């Protein structure tokens, strides 16, 4: 279906939407060439078509500029499928249509009416994620505190009150080991048994790096979310910030190695994942995340407002050339971010405005408390 729709776009023809795709799917299941599709539970295939249809809709949506057109995934990468109904849990087993009862380990009690179950693979392990529906009361945040947060490559997050959360930097710690394992893979015969075993070792190492990063981010975001009703962040376009600096043959760029190192550090910290976790945890607790324009937050003096790049003589220290105010550069930036959050509310009037990251749906905005 994806191939057909991409070809239709190339030919400037309308793409197939879900209803037409589902009609073709029924015919293909009865054919000799695609008869194997009949072995798969019908609703699983329909869910794939619905996901594809939504991906094309998002790709055409001008309100979500970061959404791209769907593309083919590499085989074995992020494999998953979804059952929309007929899923039930019996003790330590889950019933999946056309598969039957499968033993699994619950990470938490399952509450509410089961809506769907998504089965996914990560390395050698399979996981099931169960979506439920239940009524919950409108959350009210237990705190009234407000904070501004500066994300960095030395520390994951620095708060306007001076608190610092260090990142785990797993890629930096395991970079040499990863490079060594990749060199071993390059020396083996492709698709041989030893090559497959070595590739599995590299996969496990990548999973270890990702788990360490997510663990550090979860710990930091949970503490911050519990203690602050409103969190102000810079609206950083991580994808643009980590773009390659190689340029072209006609217009080559400079400082390519330095930019590549900065890109790795930003991605190793997980800036967008940090924002994503804060956003949904604040919605869970009845809090709010506000995104502000990051312009000059690191060059502006939080004491007098003087803005100039000469205020940053070093990466770690901020020294105002106008009033002499000296402070840790990240703390100074966090205070400016917090002040910008208050300015956003003042400009928009009651309720304030928190711009959403492009490509996300966001949550309802609430008034920004005036108590810091």
CSV table of C-alpha atoms in Angstrom, one decimal:
chain,number,residue,atom,x,y,z
A,1,UNK,CA,0.0,0.0,0.0
A,2,UNK,CA,2.8,2.4,0.9
A,3,UNK,CA,4.6,1.7,-2.4
A,4,UNK,CA,1.4,2.2,-4.4
A,5,UNK,CA,0.6,5.5,-2.7
A,6,UNK,CA,4.1,6.8,-3.1
A,7,UNK,CA,3.9,6.0,-6.8
A,8,UNK,CA,0.6,7.8,-7.0
A,9,UNK,CA,2.1,10.9,-5.4
A,10,UNK,CA,4.9,10.7,-7.9
A,11,UNK,CA,2.3,10.5,-10.7
A,12,UNK,CA,0.4,13.4,-9.1
A,13,UNK,CA,-2.7,11.2,-8.5
A,14,UNK,CA,-4.8,11.0,-5.4
A,15,UNK,CA,-3.6,8.4,-2.8
A,16,UNK,CA,-5.7,5.4,-1.6
A,17,UNK,CA,-7.4,6.1,1.7
A,18,UNK,CA,-8.3,3.5,4.2
A,19,UNK,CA,-11.6,2.3,2.7
A,20,UNK,CA,-10.1,1.7,-0.7
A,21,UNK,CA,-7.0,0.0,0.8
A,22,UNK,CA,-9.2,-2.3,2.9
A,23,UNK,CA,-11.2,-3.3,-0.2
A,24,UNK,CA,-7.9,-4.2,-2.0
A,25,UNK,CA,-6.7,-6.1,1.1
A,26,UNK,CA,-9.8,-8.4,0.9
A,27,UNK,CA,-9.0,-9.2,-2.7
A,28,UNK,CA,-5.3,-9.8,-2.0
A,29,UNK,CA,-6.1,-12.3,0.8
A,30,UNK,CA,-8.0,-14.4,-1.7
A,31,UNK,CA,-5.3,-14.4,-4.4
A,32,UNK,CA,-2.5,-17.0,-4.8
A,33,UNK,CA,0.3,-14.4,-4.7
A,34,UNK,CA,-0.8,-12.8,-1.4
A,35,UNK,CA,-2.7,-15.7,0.2
A,36,UNK,CA,-0.3,-15.7,3.1
A,37,UNK,CA,-2.1,-12.6,4.4
A,38,UNK,CA,-5.0,-14.7,5.3
A,39,UNK,CA,-2.9,-16.4,8.0
A,40,UNK,CA,-2.7,-13.1,9.9
A,41,UNK,CA,-5.6,-11.9,12.1
A,42,UNK,CA,-7.7,-9.6,9.9
A,43,UNK,CA,-7.9,-6.7,12.3
A,44,UNK,CA,-4.2,-6.6,12.7
A,45,UNK,CA,-3.8,-5.9,9.0
A,46,UNK,CA,-6.6,-3.3,9.1
A,47,UNK,CA,-4.8,-1.5,11.9
A,48,UNK,CA,-1.7,-1.3,9.7
A,49,UNK,CA,-3.8,0.3,7.0
A,50,UNK,CA,-5.3,2.8,9.5
A,51,UNK,CA,-1.8,3.7,10.7
A,52,UNK,CA,-0.7,4.3,7.1
A,53,UNK,CA,-3.8,6.4,6.4
A,54,UNK,CA,-3.1,8.6,9.5
A,55,UNK,CA,0.6,8.9,8.6
A,56,UNK,CA,-0.3,10.3,5.2
A,57,UNK,CA,-2.9,12.7,6.8
A,58,UNK,CA,-0.2,13.9,9.2
A,59,UNK,CA,2.3,14.3,6.4
A,60,UNK,CA,-0.1,16.6,4.6
A,61,UNK,CA,-1.1,18.5,7.7
A,62,UNK,CA,0.5,22.0,7.6
A,63,UNK,CA,-0.1,22.4,11.4
A,64,UNK,CA,2.4,19.6,12.0
A,65,UNK,CA,5.5,20.7,9.9
A,66,UNK,CA,7.8,18.2,11.5
A,67,UNK,CA,5.7,15.3,10.4
A,68,UNK,CA,7.1,13.6,7.3
A,69,UNK,CA,5.6,11.4,4.7
A,70,UNK,CA,5.6,7.7,5.7
A,71,UNK,CA,8.5,5.6,4.4
A,72,UNK,CA,9.6,2.0,4.5
A,73,UNK,CA,11.1,0.7,7.8
A,74,UNK,CA,14.1,-1.4,7.9
A,75,UNK,CA,13.3,-5.1,8.5
A,76,UNK,CA,13.7,-6.0,12.1
A,77,UNK,CA,13.5,-2.3,13.2
A,78,UNK,CA,10.7,-1.4,15.6
A,79,UNK,CA,8.6,-4.5,14.7
A,80,UNK,CA,5.1,-4.3,16.2
A,81,UNK,CA,1.5,-5.1,15.5
A,82,UNK,CA,-1.8,-4.2,17.3
A,83,UNK,CA,-5.0,-6.1,18.3
A,84,UNK,CA,-7.9,-3.6,18.6
A,85,UNK,CA,-10.2,-6.0,20.5
A,86,UNK,CA,-10.9,-9.5,21.8
A,87,UNK,CA,-7.9,-9.2,24.2
A,88,UNK,CA,-8.2,-10.4,27.7
A,89,UNK,CA,-5.9,-11.0,30.7
A,90,UNK,CA,-6.1,-14.2,32.8
A,91,UNK,CA,-3.7,-14.0,35.7
A,92,UNK,CA,-0.2,-14.0,34.3
A,93,UNK,CA,-1.4,-14.8,30.7
A,94,UNK,CA,-2.8,-12.6,28.0
A,95,UNK,CA,-5.1,-13.9,25.3
A,96,UNK,CA,-4.3,-12.6,21.8
A,97,UNK,CA,-6.6,-13.4,18.9
A,98,UNK,CA,-5.3,-16.2,16.5
A,99,UNK,CA,-2.3,-16.7,18.9
A,100,UNK,CA,-4.0,-17.8,22.1
A,101,UNK,CA,-2.9,-17.5,25.7
A,102,UNK,CA,0.7,-16.2,26.1
A,103,UNK,CA,2.5,-16.0,29.5
A,104,UNK,CA,3.8,-12.6,30.3
A,105,UNK,CA,5.1,-10.6,33.3
A,106,UNK,CA,3.0,-7.6,34.4
A,107,UNK,CA,4.9,-4.5,35.2
A,108,UNK,CA,1.8,-2.9,36.8
A,109,UNK,CA,-1.8,-3.8,37.6
A,110,UNK,CA,-4.2,-3.5,34.6
A,111,UNK,CA,-7.1,-1.2,35.5
A,112,UNK,CA,-10.1,-0.3,33.4
A,113,UNK,CA,-11.6,-1.7,30.2
A,114,UNK,CA,-9.0,-3.1,27.7
A,115,UNK,CA,-9.2,-1.3,24.4
A,116,UNK,CA,-6.2,-2.7,22.5
A,117,UNK,CA,-2.9,-4.5,22.9
A,118,UNK,CA,0.3,-3.8,20.9
A,119,UNK,CA,2.9,-6.4,20.7
A,120,UNK,CA,6.5,-5.1,19.9
A,121,UNK,CA,10.0,-6.5,19.7
A,122,UNK,CA,13.1,-5.1,21.2
A,123,UNK,CA,16.2,-7.1,20.5
A,124,UNK,CA,15.4,-10.7,21.3
A,125,UNK,CA,12.5,-9.8,23.7
A,126,UNK,CA,8.8,-9.3,23.0
A,127,UNK,CA,6.6,-6.9,24.9
A,128,UNK,CA,2.9,-6.3,25.1
A,129,UNK,CA,1.5,-2.9,25.8
A,130,UNK,CA,-2.2,-2.8,26.9
A,131,UNK,CA,-4.3,0.3,26.4
A,132,UNK,CA,-7.2,0.7,28.8
A,133,UNK,CA,-10.0,3.1,29.3
A,134,UNK,CA,-11.2,4.3,32.7
A,135,UNK,CA,-12.6,7.3,34.4
A,136,UNK,CA,-10.3,9.5,36.4
A,137,UNK,CA,-10.8,12.7,38.3
A,138,UNK,CA,-9.4,16.0,36.8
A,139,UNK,CA,-5.9,16.1,38.3
A,140,UNK,CA,-4.9,19.0,40.5
A,141,UNK,CA,-1.2,19.5,41.0
A,142,UNK,CA,0.0,19.2,44.6
A,143,UNK,CA,2.6,22.0,44.2
A,144,UNK,CA,2.3,25.7,43.3
A,145,UNK,CA,6.0,26.1,42.4
A,146,UNK,CA,7.1,27.4,39.0
A,147,UNK,CA,10.6,26.7,37.5
A,148,UNK,CA,12.6,27.5,34.4
A,149,UNK,CA,14.8,24.8,33.0
A,150,UNK,CA,17.9,25.1,30.9
A,151,UNK,CA,18.9,22.0,29.0
A,152,UNK,CA,22.6,21.5,28.3
A,153,UNK,CA,25.3,19.1,27.1
A,154,UNK,CA,27.3,19.1,30.4
A,155,UNK,CA,24.3,18.7,32.6
A,156,UNK,CA,20.9,17.4,31.5
A,157,UNK,CA,18.9,20.1,33.2
A,158,UNK,CA,19.6,23.1,35.4
A,159,UNK,CA,16.7,24.7,37.3
A,160,UNK,CA,16.2,28.4,38.0
A,161,UNK,CA,16.6,27.6,41.8
A,162,UNK,CA,20.1,26.3,41.1
A,163,UNK,CA,19.2,22.5,41.2
A,164,UNK,CA,21.2,20.5,38.7
A,165,UNK,CA,20.4,17.1,37.1
A,166,UNK,CA,23.3,15.3,35.6
A,167,UNK,CA,22.8,13.2,32.5
A,168,UNK,CA,24.0,9.7,32.3
A,169,UNK,CA,25.9,10.2,28.9
A,170,UNK,CA,25.7,6.5,28.1
A,171,UNK,CA,26.9,6.9,24.5
A,172,UNK,CA,30.0,8.8,25.6
A,173,UNK,CA,30.8,6.1,28.2
A,174,UNK,CA,30.3,3.2,25.9
A,175,UNK,CA,31.5,4.8,22.6
A,176,UNK,CA,34.8,2.9,22.5
A,177,UNK,CA,33.2,-0.4,23.3
A,178,UNK,CA,30.6,0.2,20.6
A,179,UNK,CA,33.2,1.1,18.0
A,180,UNK,CA,35.2,-2.0,18.9
A,181,UNK,CA,32.2,-4.3,18.5
A,182,UNK,CA,31.4,-2.6,15.1
A,183,UNK,CA,34.9,-3.3,13.9
A,184,UNK,CA,34.5,-6.9,14.8
A,185,UNK,CA,31.3,-7.0,12.8
A,186,UNK,CA,33.0,-5.5,9.7
A,187,UNK,CA,35.6,-8.3,9.7
A,188,UNK,CA,33.1,-11.1,9.6
A,189,UNK,CA,31.4,-12.6,6.6
A,190,UNK,CA,28.1,-10.9,6.0
A,191,UNK,CA,25.1,-13.0,6.9
A,192,UNK,CA,27.2,-15.8,8.4
A,193,UNK,CA,26.3,-17.2,11.8
A,194,UNK,CA,29.1,-15.4,13.5
A,195,UNK,CA,28.1,-12.2,11.8
A,196,UNK,CA,24.5,-12.6,13.1
A,197,UNK,CA,25.8,-13.2,16.6
A,198,UNK,CA,28.0,-10.2,16.5
A,199,UNK,CA,25.2,-8.0,15.2
A,200,UNK,CA,23.0,-9.2,18.1
A,201,UNK,CA,25.8,-8.1,20.5
A,202,UNK,CA,25.8,-4.7,19.0
A,203,UNK,CA,22.0,-4.6,19.2
A,204,UNK,CA,22.1,-5.4,22.9
A,205,UNK,CA,24.7,-2.7,23.5
A,206,UNK,CA,22.5,-0.1,21.7
A,207,UNK,CA,19.6,-1.2,23.9
A,208,UNK,CA,21.8,-0.8,27.0
A,209,UNK,CA,22.7,2.7,25.9
A,210,UNK,CA,19.1,3.7,25.3
A,211,UNK,CA,17.9,2.2,28.6
A,212,UNK,CA,20.6,4.0,30.6
A,213,UNK,CA,19.6,7.3,28.9
A,214,UNK,CA,15.9,6.8,29.5
A,215,UNK,CA,16.4,5.8,33.1
A,216,UNK,CA,18.3,9.0,33.9
A,217,UNK,CA,15.7,11.1,32.1
A,218,UNK,CA,12.7,9.4,33.8
A,219,UNK,CA,14.3,9.9,37.3
A,220,UNK,CA,14.9,13.6,36.6
A,221,UNK,CA,11.5,14.4,35.0
A,222,UNK,CA,9.6,12.6,37.7
A,223,UNK,CA,11.3,14.6,40.5
A,224,UNK,CA,10.8,17.9,38.6
A,225,UNK,CA,7.2,17.1,37.7
A,226,UNK,CA,6.3,16.2,41.3
A,227,UNK,CA,7.7,19.4,42.7
A,228,UNK,CA,6.6,22.0,40.1
A,229,UNK,CA,3.1,22.8,38.8
A,230,UNK,CA,4.4,24.9,35.9
A,231,UNK,CA,7.6,24.2,34.0
A,232,UNK,CA,9.1,26.6,31.4
A,233,UNK,CA,11.4,25.3,28.7
A,234,UNK,CA,13.0,26.7,25.6
A,235,UNK,CA,11.3,25.7,22.4
A,236,UNK,CA,14.4,23.9,21.0
A,237,UNK,CA,14.2,22.4,17.5
A,238,UNK,CA,16.5,19.4,18.3
A,239,UNK,CA,16.3,18.0,14.8
A,240,UNK,CA,17.5,21.3,13.2
A,241,UNK,CA,20.1,21.8,15.9
A,242,UNK,CA,21.6,18.3,15.3
A,243,UNK,CA,21.7,18.6,11.5
A,244,UNK,CA,25.0,17.7,9.8
A,245,UNK,CA,27.5,20.5,9.1
A,246,UNK,CA,29.2,18.9,6.1
A,247,UNK,CA,27.5,21.1,3.6
A,248,UNK,CA,28.2,20.3,-0.1
A,249,UNK,CA,31.2,20.0,-2.4
A,250,UNK,CA,30.5,23.4,-3.8
A,251,UNK,CA,29.9,25.0,-0.4
A,252,UNK,CA,31.7,23.0,2.3
A,253,UNK,CA,31.2,23.9,5.9
A,254,UNK,CA,33.9,24.5,8.5
A,255,UNK,CA,34.3,23.0,12.0
A,256,UNK,CA,32.6,19.8,10.9
A,257,UNK,CA,34.2,17.6,13.5
A,258,UNK,CA,33.3,20.0,16.3
A,259,UNK,CA,29.7,20.2,15.1
A,260,UNK,CA,29.5,16.4,14.9
A,261,UNK,CA,30.7,16.1,18.5
A,262,UNK,CA,28.1,18.7,19.7
A,263,UNK,CA,25.4,16.8,17.8
A,264,UNK,CA,26.4,13.5,19.5
A,265,UNK,CA,26.3,15.3,22.9
A,266,UNK,CA,22.8,16.7,22.4
A,267,UNK,CA,21.4,13.4,21.2
A,268,UNK,CA,23.2,11.6,24.0
A,269,UNK,CA,21.4,13.8,26.6
A,270,UNK,CA,18.0,13.2,25.0
A,271,UNK,CA,16.7,16.8,25.0
A,272,UNK,CA,13.4,16.1,23.1
A,273,UNK,CA,12.7,13.0,25.2
A,274,UNK,CA,13.2,15.1,28.3
A,275,UNK,CA,10.5,17.5,27.1
A,276,UNK,CA,8.2,14.7,26.0
A,277,UNK,CA,8.3,13.0,29.4
A,278,UNK,CA,7.8,16.3,31.2
A,279,UNK,CA,4.8,17.2,29.0
A,280,UNK,CA,2.9,14.0,29.7
A,281,UNK,CA,3.8,13.7,33.3
A,282,UNK,CA,2.6,17.3,33.9
A,283,UNK,CA,-0.7,16.4,32.2
A,284,UNK,CA,-1.0,13.4,34.5
A,285,UNK,CA,-0.5,15.5,37.6
A,286,UNK,CA,-2.5,18.6,36.4
A,287,UNK,CA,0.5,20.7,35.7
A,288,UNK,CA,1.7,22.6,32.6
A,289,UNK,CA,4.7,22.9,30.4
A,290,UNK,CA,5.3,26.3,28.7
A,291,UNK,CA,7.7,26.6,25.7
A,292,UNK,CA,9.4,30.0,25.1
A,293,UNK,CA,11.5,31.5,22.4
A,294,UNK,CA,15.2,30.5,23.2
A,295,UNK,CA,16.6,33.7,21.7
A,296,UNK,CA,19.4,35.2,23.9
A,297,UNK,CA,18.5,33.3,27.1
A,298,UNK,CA,22.1,32.5,27.6
A,299,UNK,CA,23.4,36.0,26.8
A,300,UNK,CA,21.0,38.0,28.8
A,301,UNK,CA,21.8,39.1,32.4
A,302,UNK,CA,19.1,37.8,34.7
A,303,UNK,CA,19.8,40.7,37.2
A,304,UNK,CA,19.8,43.8,34.9
A,305,UNK,CA,18.7,42.5,31.5
A,306,UNK,CA,21.8,43.6,29.6
A,307,UNK,CA,22.2,41.3,26.6
A,308,UNK,CA,25.5,40.7,24.8
A,309,UNK,CA,27.6,37.7,23.8
A,310,UNK,CA,30.6,39.1,25.7
A,311,UNK,CA,28.7,38.2,28.9
A,312,UNK,CA,29.8,34.6,28.3
A,313,UNK,CA,33.5,34.7,28.6
A,314,UNK,CA,33.6,31.0,29.4
A,315,UNK,CA,31.1,28.2,28.8
A,316,UNK,CA,30.4,27.7,32.5
A,317,UNK,CA,30.5,31.2,33.9
A,318,UNK,CA,28.3,34.2,33.2
A,319,UNK,CA,29.7,37.7,34.0
A,320,UNK,CA,27.6,40.7,33.1
A,321,UNK,CA,29.6,43.5,31.5
A,322,UNK,CA,27.0,46.1,32.6
A,323,UNK,CA,26.3,45.5,36.3
A,324,UNK,CA,29.0,43.0,37.2
A,325,UNK,CA,26.5,40.2,38.1
A,326,UNK,CA,28.3,36.8,38.2
A,327,UNK,CA,26.6,33.5,38.2
A,328,UNK,CA,26.7,30.0,36.8
A,329,UNK,CA,25.8,30.3,33.1
A,330,UNK,CA,23.2,27.6,33.2
A,331,UNK,CA,21.5,29.0,36.3
A,332,UNK,CA,21.4,32.4,34.7
A,333,UNK,CA,19.8,31.0,31.6
A,334,UNK,CA,17.2,29.1,33.6
A,335,UNK,CA,16.2,32.3,35.4
A,336,UNK,CA,15.8,34.1,32.0
A,337,UNK,CA,13.7,31.2,30.8
A,338,UNK,CA,11.5,31.5,33.9
A,339,UNK,CA,11.1,35.2,33.4
A,340,UNK,CA,10.2,34.7,29.7
A,341,UNK,CA,7.5,32.3,30.9
A,342,UNK,CA,5.9,35.0,33.0
A,343,UNK,CA,6.2,37.4,30.0
A,344,UNK,CA,4.3,34.9,27.8
A,345,UNK,CA,1.4,34.9,30.3
A,346,UNK,CA,1.4,38.7,30.6
A,347,UNK,CA,1.3,39.1,26.8
A,348,UNK,CA,-1.5,36.6,26.3
A,349,UNK,CA,-3.6,37.7,29.2
A,350,UNK,CA,-5.5,35.3,31.5
A,351,UNK,CA,-4.5,31.8,31.0
A,352,UNK,CA,-1.2,32.4,29.2
A,353,UNK,CA,-0.1,30.6,26.1
A,354,UNK,CA,2.2,27.6,25.8
A,355,UNK,CA,3.3,27.0,22.2
A,356,UNK,CA,3.4,23.3,21.4
A,357,UNK,CA,6.3,21.5,19.8
A,358,UNK,CA,5.5,21.3,16.1
A,359,UNK,CA,4.1,17.9,15.3
A,360,UNK,CA,2.5,17.2,18.7
A,361,UNK,CA,-1.0,17.6,19.8
A,362,UNK,CA,-0.3,19.2,23.2
A,363,UNK,CA,-2.8,19.7,26.1
A,364,UNK,CA,-5.2,22.3,27.3
A,365,UNK,CA,-3.5,25.4,28.6
A,366,UNK,CA,-4.0,26.6,32.2
A,367,UNK,CA,-3.2,29.9,34.0
A,368,UNK,CA,0.4,30.3,35.0
A,369,UNK,CA,0.6,30.7,38.8
A,370,UNK,CA,2.2,33.9,40.0
A,371,UNK,CA,4.0,32.3,42.9
A,372,UNK,CA,7.5,31.2,42.2
